[in-house]
PDB file of C-alpha atoms and ligand atoms in Angstrom:
ATOM      1  CA  MET A  28     -13.760  10.555 -12.360  1.00  0.00           C
ATOM      2  CA  LYS A  29     -15.166  12.457  -9.161  1.00  0.00           C
ATOM      3  CA  TYR A  30     -15.250   9.575  -6.339  1.00  0.00           C
ATOM      4  CA  LEU A  31     -17.955   9.537  -3.229  1.00  0.00           C
ATOM      5  CA  THR A  32     -15.215   8.928  -0.571  1.00  0.00           C
ATOM      6  CA  LEU A  33     -11.814   9.669  -2.410  1.00  0.00           C
ATOM      7  CA  LEU A  34     -10.349  12.511  -3.716  1.00  0.00           C
ATOM      8  CA  VAL A  35      -7.649  11.384  -6.340  1.00  0.00           C
ATOM      9  CA  GLU A  36      -4.801  13.884  -7.435  1.00  0.00           C
ATOM     10  CA  LYS A  37      -3.255  13.188 -10.324  1.00  0.00           C
ATOM     11  CA  LYS A  38       0.546  14.510 -10.053  1.00  0.00           C
ATOM     12  CA  GLN A  39       3.895  14.352 -13.107  1.00  0.00           C
ATOM     13  CA  GLY A  40       3.693  10.856 -12.437  1.00  0.00           C
ATOM     14  CA  TYR A  41       2.097   9.175  -9.303  1.00  0.00           C
ATOM     15  CA  SER A  42      -1.620   9.459  -8.259  1.00  0.00           C
ATOM     16  CA  ILE A  43      -2.309  10.529  -4.876  1.00  0.00           C
ATOM     17  CA  ILE A  44      -5.241   9.232  -3.651  1.00  0.00           C
ATOM     18  CA  THR A  45      -7.540  10.496  -0.510  1.00  0.00           C
ATOM     19  CA  LEU A  46      -9.427   8.455   1.799  1.00  0.00           C
ATOM     20  CA  ASN A  47     -12.033  11.042   2.403  1.00  0.00           C
ATOM     21  CA  ARG A  48     -15.015  10.422   4.571  1.00  0.00           C
ATOM     22  CA  PRO A  49     -13.324  12.692   7.483  1.00  0.00           C
ATOM     23  CA  ASP A  50     -17.172  12.922   9.453  1.00  0.00           C
ATOM     24  CA  LYS A  51     -16.017   8.913  10.090  1.00  0.00           C
ATOM     25  CA  LEU A  52     -12.381   8.837  10.159  1.00  0.00           C
ATOM     26  CA  ASN A  53     -12.430   7.877   6.666  1.00  0.00           C
ATOM     27  CA  ALA A  54     -13.895   4.616   8.244  1.00  0.00           C
ATOM     28  CA  LEU A  55     -14.040   2.074   5.299  1.00  0.00           C
ATOM     29  CA  ASN A  56     -17.750   1.651   4.245  1.00  0.00           C
ATOM     30  CA  GLY A  57     -18.798  -0.704   0.700  1.00  0.00           C
ATOM     31  CA  GLN A  58     -18.665   2.676  -1.465  1.00  0.00           C
ATOM     32  CA  LEU A  59     -15.252   3.621  -0.194  1.00  0.00           C
ATOM     33  CA  LEU A  60     -13.734  -0.428  -0.645  1.00  0.00           C
ATOM     34  CA  ALA A  61     -15.761   0.193  -4.045  1.00  0.00           C
ATOM     35  CA  ASP A  62     -14.081   3.703  -5.208  1.00  0.00           C
ATOM     36  CA  LEU A  63     -10.636   2.514  -4.121  1.00  0.00           C
ATOM     37  CA  GLN A  64     -10.992  -0.708  -5.843  1.00  0.00           C
ATOM     38  CA  HIS A  65     -11.747   1.500  -8.868  1.00  0.00           C
ATOM     39  CA  ALA A  66      -9.102   4.359  -8.668  1.00  0.00           C
ATOM     40  CA  VAL A  67      -6.243   1.402  -7.859  1.00  0.00           C
ATOM     41  CA  THR A  68      -7.121  -0.151 -10.997  1.00  0.00           C
ATOM     42  CA  GLN A  69      -7.741   2.698 -13.343  1.00  0.00           C
ATOM     43  CA  ALA A  70      -4.221   3.758 -11.730  1.00  0.00           C
ATOM     44  CA  GLN A  71      -2.822   0.482 -12.846  1.00  0.00           C
ATOM     45  CA  GLN A  72      -3.868   0.947 -15.957  1.00  0.00           C
ATOM     46  CA  ASP A  73      -3.106   4.190 -16.917  1.00  0.00           C
ATOM     47  CA  ASP A  74       1.001   5.053 -18.648  1.00  0.00           C
ATOM     48  CA  THR A  75       1.716   7.637 -17.371  1.00  0.00           C
ATOM     49  CA  VAL A  76       1.064   6.517 -13.645  1.00  0.00           C
ATOM     50  CA  HIS A  77       3.981   4.807 -12.327  1.00  0.00           C
ATOM     51  CA  ALA A  78       3.932   4.970  -8.178  1.00  0.00           C
ATOM     52  CA  LEU A  79       0.326   5.788  -5.954  1.00  0.00           C
ATOM     53  CA  ILE A  80       0.350   7.427  -3.111  1.00  0.00           C
ATOM     54  CA  ILE A  81      -2.460   6.307  -0.544  1.00  0.00           C
ATOM     55  CA  THR A  82      -3.372   8.612   2.822  1.00  0.00           C
ATOM     56  CA  GLY A  83      -6.529   9.646   4.958  1.00  0.00           C
ATOM     57  CA  SER A  84      -8.401  13.077   4.825  1.00  0.00           C
ATOM     58  CA  GLY A  85      -7.394  15.360   7.920  1.00  0.00           C
ATOM     59  CA  VAL A  86      -4.972  15.012  10.838  1.00  0.00           C
ATOM     60  CA  LYS A  87      -6.737  12.317  12.908  1.00  0.00           C
ATOM     61  CA  ALA A  88      -7.452   9.451  10.691  1.00  0.00           C
ATOM     62  CA  PHE A  89      -5.693   7.468   8.125  1.00  0.00           C
ATOM     63  CA  ALA A  90      -8.773   5.248   8.350  1.00  0.00           C
ATOM     64  CA  ALA A  91     -10.266   4.118  11.257  1.00  0.00           C
ATOM     65  CA  GLY A  92     -11.347   0.633   9.932  1.00  0.00           C
ATOM     66  CA  ALA A  93     -13.995  -1.084   8.249  1.00  0.00           C
ATOM     67  CA  ASP A  94     -17.625   0.658   8.854  1.00  0.00           C
ATOM     68  CA  ILE A  95     -18.610  -0.621  12.213  1.00  0.00           C
ATOM     69  CA  ALA A  96     -21.788  -0.165  11.161  1.00  0.00           C
ATOM     70  CA  GLU A  97     -22.152  -1.952   8.203  1.00  0.00           C
ATOM     71  CA  LEU A  98     -20.249  -4.589  10.557  1.00  0.00           C
ATOM     72  CA  GLN A  99     -22.755  -5.375  13.313  1.00  0.00           C
ATOM     73  CA  PRO A 100     -25.720  -7.034  11.042  1.00  0.00           C
ATOM     74  CA  LEU A 101     -23.456  -9.491   9.583  1.00  0.00           C
ATOM     75  CA  ASP A 102     -23.886 -13.261  10.180  1.00  0.00           C
ATOM     76  CA  ALA A 103     -21.713 -16.359   9.722  1.00  0.00           C
ATOM     77  CA  ASN A 104     -23.534 -16.479   5.216  1.00  0.00           C
ATOM     78  CA  SER A 105     -22.848 -12.420   5.027  1.00  0.00           C
ATOM     79  CA  GLY A 106     -19.225 -13.148   6.963  1.00  0.00           C
ATOM     80  CA  LEU A 107     -17.519 -14.935   4.121  1.00  0.00           C
ATOM     81  CA  PRO A 108     -18.521 -12.769   1.282  1.00  0.00           C
ATOM     82  CA  PHE A 109     -17.632  -9.838   3.269  1.00  0.00           C
ATOM     83  CA  SER A 110     -13.819 -10.207   4.896  1.00  0.00           C
ATOM     84  CA  GLU A 111     -13.634 -11.218   0.790  1.00  0.00           C
ATOM     85  CA  ARG A 112     -14.526  -8.283  -0.332  1.00  0.00           C
ATOM     86  CA  GLY A 113     -11.733  -6.146   2.038  1.00  0.00           C
ATOM     87  CA  GLN A 114      -9.371  -8.673   0.749  1.00  0.00           C
ATOM     88  CA  THR A 115     -10.014  -8.624  -2.590  1.00  0.00           C
ATOM     89  CA  VAL A 116      -9.174  -4.630  -2.598  1.00  0.00           C
ATOM     90  CA  ALA A 117      -6.418  -5.149  -0.139  1.00  0.00           C
ATOM     91  CA  ASN A 118      -5.022  -7.275  -2.967  1.00  0.00           C
ATOM     92  CA  ILE A 119      -5.525  -5.395  -6.158  1.00  0.00           C
ATOM     93  CA  ILE A 120      -3.331  -2.425  -4.354  1.00  0.00           C
ATOM     94  CA  GLU A 121      -0.854  -4.814  -3.407  1.00  0.00           C
ATOM     95  CA  HIS A 122      -0.744  -6.766  -6.746  1.00  0.00           C
ATOM     96  CA  CYS A 123      -1.461  -3.375  -9.374  1.00  0.00           C
ATOM     97  CA  GLY A 124       1.847  -3.895 -10.851  1.00  0.00           C
ATOM     98  CA  LYS A 125       2.858  -0.243  -9.409  1.00  0.00           C
ATOM     99  CA  PRO A 126       5.147   0.464  -6.324  1.00  0.00           C
ATOM    100  CA  VAL A 127       1.968   1.490  -3.362  1.00  0.00           C
ATOM    101  CA  ILE A 128       2.811   4.131  -0.193  1.00  0.00           C
ATOM    102  CA  ALA A 129       0.549   4.188   2.299  1.00  0.00           C
ATOM    103  CA  ALA A 130       1.324   7.815   4.311  1.00  0.00           C
ATOM    104  CA  VAL A 131      -0.196   6.697   7.740  1.00  0.00           C
ATOM    105  CA  ASN A 132      -1.358  10.327   9.281  1.00  0.00           C
ATOM    106  CA  GLY A 133      -3.533   9.437  12.350  1.00  0.00           C
ATOM    107  CA  PHE A 134      -5.764   6.162  12.965  1.00  0.00           C
ATOM    108  CA  ALA A 135      -4.324   3.419  10.969  1.00  0.00           C
ATOM    109  CA  LEU A 136      -7.269   0.687  12.687  1.00  0.00           C
ATOM    110  CA  GLY A 137      -8.765  -2.631  11.987  1.00  0.00           C
ATOM    111  CA  GLY A 138      -9.572  -2.495   8.162  1.00  0.00           C
ATOM    112  CA  GLY A 139      -7.456   1.001   7.918  1.00  0.00           C
ATOM    113  CA  CYS A 140      -4.295  -1.152   9.275  1.00  0.00           C
ATOM    114  CA  GLU A 141      -4.990  -3.864   6.660  1.00  0.00           C
ATOM    115  CA  ILE A 142      -5.440  -1.361   3.854  1.00  0.00           C
ATOM    116  CA  ALA A 143      -1.513   0.325   5.071  1.00  0.00           C
ATOM    117  CA  LEU A 144      -0.161  -3.161   5.096  1.00  0.00           C
ATOM    118  CA  ALA A 145      -0.957  -3.887   1.854  1.00  0.00           C
ATOM    119  CA  CYS A 146       0.745  -1.097   0.180  1.00  0.00           C
ATOM    120  CA  HIS A 147       4.359  -1.452  -0.442  1.00  0.00           C
ATOM    121  CA  VAL A 148       5.917   1.334   2.255  1.00  0.00           C
ATOM    122  CA  ARG A 149       4.627   2.828   4.770  1.00  0.00           C
ATOM    123  CA  TYR A 150       5.616   5.991   6.051  1.00  0.00           C
ATOM    124  CA  ALA A 151       3.608   7.369   9.191  1.00  0.00           C
ATOM    125  CA  SER A 152       2.906  10.636  11.629  1.00  0.00           C
ATOM    126  CA  THR A 153       4.040  10.905  14.731  1.00  0.00           C
ATOM    127  CA  ASN A 154       0.417  11.329  15.963  1.00  0.00           C
ATOM    128  CA  ALA A 155      -0.094   8.401  14.082  1.00  0.00           C
ATOM    129  CA  GLN A 156      -1.727   5.330  15.672  1.00  0.00           C
ATOM    130  CA  LEU A 157      -1.690   1.481  14.527  1.00  0.00           C
ATOM    131  CA  GLY A 158      -3.485  -2.049  15.578  1.00  0.00           C
ATOM    132  CA  LEU A 159      -6.183  -4.548  15.182  1.00  0.00           C
ATOM    133  CA  PRO A 160      -8.952  -4.265  17.643  1.00  0.00           C
ATOM    134  CA  GLU A 161     -10.965  -6.534  15.858  1.00  0.00           C
ATOM    135  CA  VAL A 162     -11.108  -9.058  18.672  1.00  0.00           C
ATOM    136  CA  SER A 163     -12.501  -6.137  20.727  1.00  0.00           C
ATOM    137  CA  LEU A 164     -15.812  -5.848  18.862  1.00  0.00           C
ATOM    138  CA  GLY A 165     -15.793  -9.860  18.536  1.00  0.00           C
ATOM    139  CA  THR A 166     -14.244 -10.450  15.612  1.00  0.00           C
ATOM    140  CA  LEU A 167     -10.998 -10.728  13.515  1.00  0.00           C
ATOM    141  CA  PRO A 168      -8.971  -8.529  10.904  1.00  0.00           C
ATOM    142  CA  GLY A 169     -10.874  -9.711   8.277  1.00  0.00           C
ATOM    143  CA  TYR A 170      -9.062  -8.434   5.249  1.00  0.00           C
ATOM    144  CA  GLY A 171      -5.877  -9.810   4.825  1.00  0.00           C
ATOM    145  CA  GLY A 172      -4.560  -9.165   8.591  1.00  0.00           C
ATOM    146  CA  THR A 173      -3.744 -12.257   9.989  1.00  0.00           C
ATOM    147  CA  GLN A 174      -1.272 -12.943   7.398  1.00  0.00           C
ATOM    148  CA  ARG A 175       0.274  -9.934   5.712  1.00  0.00           C
ATOM    149  CA  MET A 176       1.122  -8.563   9.596  1.00  0.00           C
ATOM    150  CA  THR A 177       2.175 -11.995  10.598  1.00  0.00           C
ATOM    151  CA  ARG A 178       4.007 -12.289   7.522  1.00  0.00           C
ATOM    152  CA  LEU A 179       5.989  -8.339   8.073  1.00  0.00           C
ATOM    153  CA  VAL A 180       6.495  -8.285  11.740  1.00  0.00           C
ATOM    154  CA  GLY A 181       6.701 -11.999  12.452  1.00  0.00           C
ATOM    155  CA  ARG A 182       4.593 -14.107  14.453  1.00  0.00           C
ATOM    156  CA  ALA A 183       5.308 -12.991  18.152  1.00  0.00           C
ATOM    157  CA  LYS A 184       4.806  -9.136  17.849  1.00  0.00           C
ATOM    158  CA  ALA A 185       1.548 -10.160  15.251  1.00  0.00           C
ATOM    159  CA  THR A 186       0.242 -12.398  17.981  1.00  0.00           C
ATOM    160  CA  GLU A 187       0.385  -9.979  20.476  1.00  0.00           C
ATOM    161  CA  LEU A 188      -1.210  -7.347  18.117  1.00  0.00           C
ATOM    162  CA  ILE A 189      -3.628  -9.221  16.957  1.00  0.00           C
ATOM    163  CA  LEU A 190      -5.000 -10.471  20.292  1.00  0.00           C
ATOM    164  CA  SER A 191      -4.482  -7.762  22.557  1.00  0.00           C
ATOM    165  CA  GLY A 192      -6.295  -5.659  19.899  1.00  0.00           C
ATOM    166  CA  ASP A 193      -4.107  -2.922  21.407  1.00  0.00           C
ATOM    167  CA  ARG A 194      -3.094   0.507  19.880  1.00  0.00           C
ATOM    168  CA  ILE A 195       0.156   0.944  18.917  1.00  0.00           C
ATOM    169  CA  SER A 196       2.224   4.406  18.505  1.00  0.00           C
ATOM    170  CA  ALA A 197       3.800   5.497  15.410  1.00  0.00           C
ATOM    171  CA  GLU A 198       7.452   5.247  17.185  1.00  0.00           C
ATOM    172  CA  GLU A 199       6.467   1.485  18.193  1.00  0.00           C
ATOM    173  CA  ALA A 200       5.056   0.579  15.053  1.00  0.00           C
ATOM    174  CA  LEU A 201       8.572   2.182  13.593  1.00  0.00           C
ATOM    175  CA  LYS A 202      10.432  -0.767  16.599  1.00  0.00           C
ATOM    176  CA  ILE A 203       9.147  -3.261  15.094  1.00  0.00           C
ATOM    177  CA  GLY A 204       8.781  -2.950  11.275  1.00  0.00           C
ATOM    178  CA  LEU A 205       5.431  -2.156  11.204  1.00  0.00           C
ATOM    179  CA  VAL A 206       6.491   0.946   9.456  1.00  0.00           C
ATOM    180  CA  ASN A 207       9.372   2.430   7.158  1.00  0.00           C
ATOM    181  CA  GLU A 208       9.717   5.708   8.575  1.00  0.00           C
ATOM    182  CA  VAL A 209       7.672   8.742  11.363  1.00  0.00           C
ATOM    183  CA  VAL A 210       7.831  12.269  10.461  1.00  0.00           C
ATOM    184  CA  SER A 211       5.492  15.384  11.572  1.00  0.00           C
ATOM    185  CA  GLN A 212       2.167  15.533   9.599  1.00  0.00           C
ATOM    186  CA  GLU A 213       3.804  18.136   7.547  1.00  0.00           C
ATOM    187  CA  GLU A 214       6.662  16.400   6.600  1.00  0.00           C
ATOM    188  CA  LEU A 215       3.942  13.043   5.789  1.00  0.00           C
ATOM    189  CA  LEU A 216       2.841  13.455   2.442  1.00  0.00           C
ATOM    190  CA  PRO A 217       6.388  15.459   1.131  1.00  0.00           C
ATOM    191  CA  ARG A 218       8.344  12.410   2.208  1.00  0.00           C
ATOM    192  CA  ALA A 219       6.188  10.037   0.636  1.00  0.00           C
ATOM    193  CA  GLU A 220       6.208  12.102  -2.936  1.00  0.00           C
ATOM    194  CA  LYS A 221       9.904  12.262  -2.716  1.00  0.00           C
ATOM    195  CA  LEU A 222      10.224   8.158  -2.729  1.00  0.00           C
ATOM    196  CA  ALA A 223       7.976   7.453  -5.354  1.00  0.00           C
ATOM    197  CA  GLN A 224       9.414  11.056  -7.072  1.00  0.00           C
ATOM    198  CA  SER A 225      12.559   9.083  -6.298  1.00  0.00           C
ATOM    199  CA  ILE A 226      11.167   5.558  -8.301  1.00  0.00           C
ATOM    200  CA  LEU A 227      10.039   7.568 -11.379  1.00  0.00           C
ATOM    201  CA  THR A 228      13.920   8.261 -11.963  1.00  0.00           C
ATOM    202  CA  ARG A 229      14.612   4.774 -11.897  1.00  0.00           C
ATOM    203  CA  SER A 230      13.949   2.492 -15.192  1.00  0.00           C
ATOM    204  CA  GLN A 231      10.177   1.335 -14.552  1.00  0.00           C
ATOM    205  CA  THR A 232      10.223  -1.848 -16.527  1.00  0.00           C
ATOM    206  CA  ALA A 233      12.931  -2.273 -13.703  1.00  0.00           C
ATOM    207  CA  VAL A 234      10.875  -1.558 -10.874  1.00  0.00           C
ATOM    208  CA  ARG A 235       7.935  -3.227 -11.514  1.00  0.00           C
ATOM    209  CA  ALA A 236       9.806  -6.666 -12.509  1.00  0.00           C
ATOM    210  CA  ALA A 237      11.539  -6.244  -9.209  1.00  0.00           C
ATOM    211  CA  LEU A 238       8.521  -4.998  -7.108  1.00  0.00           C
ATOM    212  CA  SER A 239       7.201  -8.138  -8.313  1.00  0.00           C
ATOM    213  CA  ALA A 240       9.909 -10.011  -7.244  1.00  0.00           C
ATOM    214  CA  VAL A 241       9.976  -9.335  -3.630  1.00  0.00           C
ATOM    215  CA  LEU A 242       5.948  -9.919  -3.615  1.00  0.00           C
ATOM    216  CA  ALA A 243       6.976 -12.737  -4.727  1.00  0.00           C
ATOM    217  CA  ALA A 244       8.786 -14.054  -1.983  1.00  0.00           C
ATOM    218  CA  ASP A 245       5.769 -13.634  -0.037  1.00  0.00           C
ATOM    219  CA  GLU A 246       4.044 -15.760  -2.582  1.00  0.00           C
ATOM    220  CA  LEU A 247       6.517 -18.971  -2.988  1.00  0.00           C
ATOM    221  CA  GLY A 248       9.322 -20.831  -1.292  1.00  0.00           C
ATOM    222  CA  HIS A 249      12.877 -19.889  -1.426  1.00  0.00           C
ATOM    223  CA  VAL A 250      13.600 -22.261  -4.574  1.00  0.00           C
ATOM    224  CA  GLU A 251      10.790 -20.979  -6.376  1.00  0.00           C
ATOM    225  CA  GLY A 252      11.412 -17.395  -5.360  1.00  0.00           C
ATOM    226  CA  MET A 253      15.277 -17.544  -6.579  1.00  0.00           C
ATOM    227  CA  ARG A 254      13.929 -19.262 -10.100  1.00  0.00           C
ATOM    228  CA  PHE A 255      11.356 -16.540 -10.045  1.00  0.00           C
ATOM    229  CA  GLU A 256      13.611 -13.428  -9.482  1.00  0.00           C
ATOM    230  CA  ALA A 257      16.127 -15.616 -11.793  1.00  0.00           C
ATOM    231  CA  GLU A 258      13.959 -15.099 -15.012  1.00  0.00           C
ATOM    232  CA  ARG A 259      12.821 -11.461 -14.373  1.00  0.00           C
ATOM    233  CA  PHE A 260      17.032 -11.145 -14.377  1.00  0.00           C
ATOM    234  CA  ALA A 261      16.597 -12.968 -17.306  1.00  0.00           C
ATOM    235  CA  GLU A 262      14.263 -10.838 -18.774  1.00  0.00           C
ATOM    236  CA  LEU A 263      15.378  -7.463 -17.753  1.00  0.00           C
ATOM    237  CA  CYS A 264      18.752  -8.026 -19.503  1.00  0.00           C
ATOM    238  CA  ASP A 265      16.820  -8.052 -22.889  1.00  0.00           C
ATOM    239  CA  THR A 266      15.475  -4.776 -22.301  1.00  0.00           C
ATOM    240  CA  PRO A 267      16.280  -1.421 -23.669  1.00  0.00           C
ATOM    241  CA  ASP A 268      16.307  -0.206 -20.229  1.00  0.00           C
ATOM    242  CA  PHE A 269      18.926  -2.427 -19.519  1.00  0.00           C
ATOM    243  CA  LYS A 270      20.759  -1.781 -22.086  1.00  0.00           C
ATOM    244  CA  GLU A 271      20.567   1.882 -21.448  1.00  0.00           C
ATOM    245  CA  GLY A 272      21.360   1.818 -17.607  1.00  0.00           C
ATOM    246  CA  THR A 273      24.704   0.015 -17.887  1.00  0.00           C
ATOM    247  CA  THR A 274      25.943   1.798 -20.948  1.00  0.00           C
ATOM    248  CA  ALA A 275      25.409   5.123 -19.003  1.00  0.00           C
ATOM    249  CA  PHE A 276      26.858   4.238 -16.284  1.00  0.00           C
ATOM    250  CA  LEU A 277      30.187   3.056 -18.340  1.00  0.00           C
ATOM    251  CA  GLU A 278      29.991   5.831 -20.381  1.00  0.00           C
ATOM    252  CA  LYS A 279      29.693   8.406 -17.129  1.00  0.00           C
ATOM    253  CA  ARG A 280      26.207   9.834 -17.811  1.00  0.00           C
ATOM    254  CA  PRO A 281      22.827   9.653 -16.715  1.00  0.00           C
ATOM    255  CA  ALA A 282      20.630   6.993 -17.741  1.00  0.00           C
ATOM    256  CA  LYS A 283      17.650   7.953 -20.386  1.00  0.00           C
ATOM    257  CA  PHE A 284      15.353   5.268 -19.762  1.00  0.00           C
ATOM    258  CA  GLN A 285      12.499   3.690 -21.967  1.00  0.00           C
ATOM    259  CA  HIS A 286      10.650   2.390 -19.527  1.00  0.00           C
ATOM    260  CA  GLN A 287       9.677  -0.664 -22.088  1.00  0.00           C
ATOM    261  CA  GLN A 288      10.100  -4.485 -22.488  1.00  0.00           C
ATOM    262  CA  SER A 289      12.267  -5.790 -25.204  1.00  0.00           C
TER     263      SER A 289
HETATM  264  N1  COA B 328     -16.869   2.609  11.880  1.00  0.00           N
HETATM  265  C1  COA B 328     -17.793   3.318  11.537  1.00  0.00           C
HETATM  266  N2  COA B 328     -17.455   4.690  12.273  1.00  0.00           N
HETATM  267  C2  COA B 328     -16.327   4.963  12.845  1.00  0.00           C
HETATM  268  C3  COA B 328     -15.433   4.544  12.937  1.00  0.00           C
HETATM  269  C4  COA B 328     -16.223   3.025  12.776  1.00  0.00           C
HETATM  270  N3  COA B 328     -15.215   2.261  12.833  1.00  0.00           N
HETATM  271  N4  COA B 328     -14.526   4.478  13.704  1.00  0.00           N
HETATM  272  C5  COA B 328     -14.686   5.919  14.198  1.00  0.00           C
HETATM  273  N5  COA B 328     -16.382   6.203  13.669  1.00  0.00           N
HETATM  274  C6  COA B 328     -17.356   7.127  13.560  1.00  0.00           C
HETATM  275  C7  COA B 328     -17.307   7.588  15.579  1.00  0.00           C
HETATM  276  O1  COA B 328     -18.411   6.536  15.537  1.00  0.00           O
HETATM  277  C8  COA B 328     -17.648   8.960  15.212  1.00  0.00           C
HETATM  278  O2  COA B 328     -18.832   8.893  14.233  1.00  0.00           O
HETATM  279  P1  COA B 328     -20.243  10.023  14.682  1.00  0.00           P
HETATM  280  O3  COA B 328     -19.508  11.498  15.154  1.00  0.00           O
HETATM  281  O4  COA B 328     -21.128  10.048  14.166  1.00  0.00           O
HETATM  282  O5  COA B 328     -20.496   9.332  16.524  1.00  0.00           O
HETATM  283  C9  COA B 328     -16.963   9.712  13.985  1.00  0.00           C
HETATM  284  O6  COA B 328     -16.816   8.380  13.810  1.00  0.00           O
HETATM  285  C10 COA B 328     -15.937   9.667  15.401  1.00  0.00           C
HETATM  286  O7  COA B 328     -15.149   9.112  16.307  1.00  0.00           O
HETATM  287  P2  COA B 328     -14.664   9.021  17.462  1.00  0.00           P
HETATM  288  O8  COA B 328     -14.728   7.874  18.060  1.00  0.00           O
HETATM  289  O9  COA B 328     -16.065  10.021  18.330  1.00  0.00           O
HETATM  290  O10 COA B 328     -13.274   9.803  17.886  1.00  0.00           O
HETATM  291  P3  COA B 328     -12.252   9.612  18.952  1.00  0.00           P
HETATM  292  O11 COA B 328     -11.848  10.023  18.723  1.00  0.00           O
HETATM  293  O12 COA B 328     -12.887   9.824  20.174  1.00  0.00           O
HETATM  294  O13 COA B 328     -12.047   8.476  18.774  1.00  0.00           O
HETATM  295  C11 COA B 328     -10.740   5.816  18.178  1.00  0.00           C
HETATM  296  C12 COA B 328     -11.194   7.627  17.639  1.00  0.00           C
HETATM  297  C13 COA B 328     -10.243   5.647  16.493  1.00  0.00           C
HETATM  298  C14 COA B 328     -10.104   5.591  18.541  1.00  0.00           C
HETATM  299  C15 COA B 328     -12.362   5.370  17.987  1.00  0.00           C
HETATM  300  O14 COA B 328     -13.237   6.032  17.076  1.00  0.00           O
HETATM  301  C16 COA B 328     -12.371   4.004  17.762  1.00  0.00           C
HETATM  302  O15 COA B 328     -12.028   3.017  18.704  1.00  0.00           O
HETATM  303  N6  COA B 328     -13.246   3.424  16.440  1.00  0.00           N
HETATM  304  C17 COA B 328     -13.534   1.914  16.402  1.00  0.00           C
HETATM  305  C18 COA B 328     -11.827   1.438  15.784  1.00  0.00           C
HETATM  306  C19 COA B 328     -12.070   0.431  16.034  1.00  0.00           C
HETATM  307  O16 COA B 328     -12.597  -0.915  16.057  1.00  0.00           O
HETATM  308  N7  COA B 328     -11.912  -0.396  14.457  1.00  0.00           N
HETATM  309  C20 COA B 328     -11.256  -1.984  13.686  1.00  0.00           C
HETATM  310  C21 COA B 328     -13.289  -1.855  12.356  1.00  0.00           C
HETATM  311  S1  COA B 328     -12.808  -3.413  11.838  1.00  0.00           S
END
């Protein structure tokens, strides 16, 4: 499928989605959000895709935010669906059921940062700058940033970032836990692909169950979360992959997973 604002490259077992409006620093306009929703949904439904990488085209930006030309005419009526539209796309990424890795190759600001926040792992290149500058435009992060940033880095740091609107370097983002690792521009995609390839060698049935349990930590209270974890654990005990993984260990041989539910 050809997209107006994305490049999608299918590799062995995973896909790379590249946000592709380089002349606008990959700013997220309506077309890009629609394309991104479609591409992630396609990957979700494709049994041969087990992980996704999202990055930006060019060397300057992952995405420099929502498209400000589309923000500017909004009023209270149109603002609500606008915010909910971005939230929906971020939610689809977070809940697509497969690991999504953000390869943050430059500016990840506003909505761009919020898309990265919806991914499950974030790697950044040394030149990356991240931030939620919306208050400098008279608005606030409306694609889930107030919620996800707070959960990810804690209230104190999130408040500082959101109220100041300041951009932070990749190194600073690493220090506060906003990104998992910082590497050079050249190493960024290979690093993301290495993680995707490593995940591919595991039981995909287990990977998906584990991902759902990690996400439940944000959405359920402690007691319910523990219950959710135990239920997923019990379900996995009935799967061919569990029998194979544990038997292979005891027989001192590599596991051959079928990646199927029981
Ligand atoms: N929406 C729409 N267009 C954007 C954009 C955005 N969020 N961010 C960048 N662009 C466009 C610029 O208007 C410019 O287009 P033009 O060449 O047609 O004038 C092009 O992308 C390049 O941006 P420019 O500002 O010239 O690059 P720079 O290197 O000088 O600055 C930034 C880079 C990221 C610091 C600057 O573009 C910026 O502050 N962008 C807005 C960030 C923001 O507030 N995001 C939150 C939105 S909710």
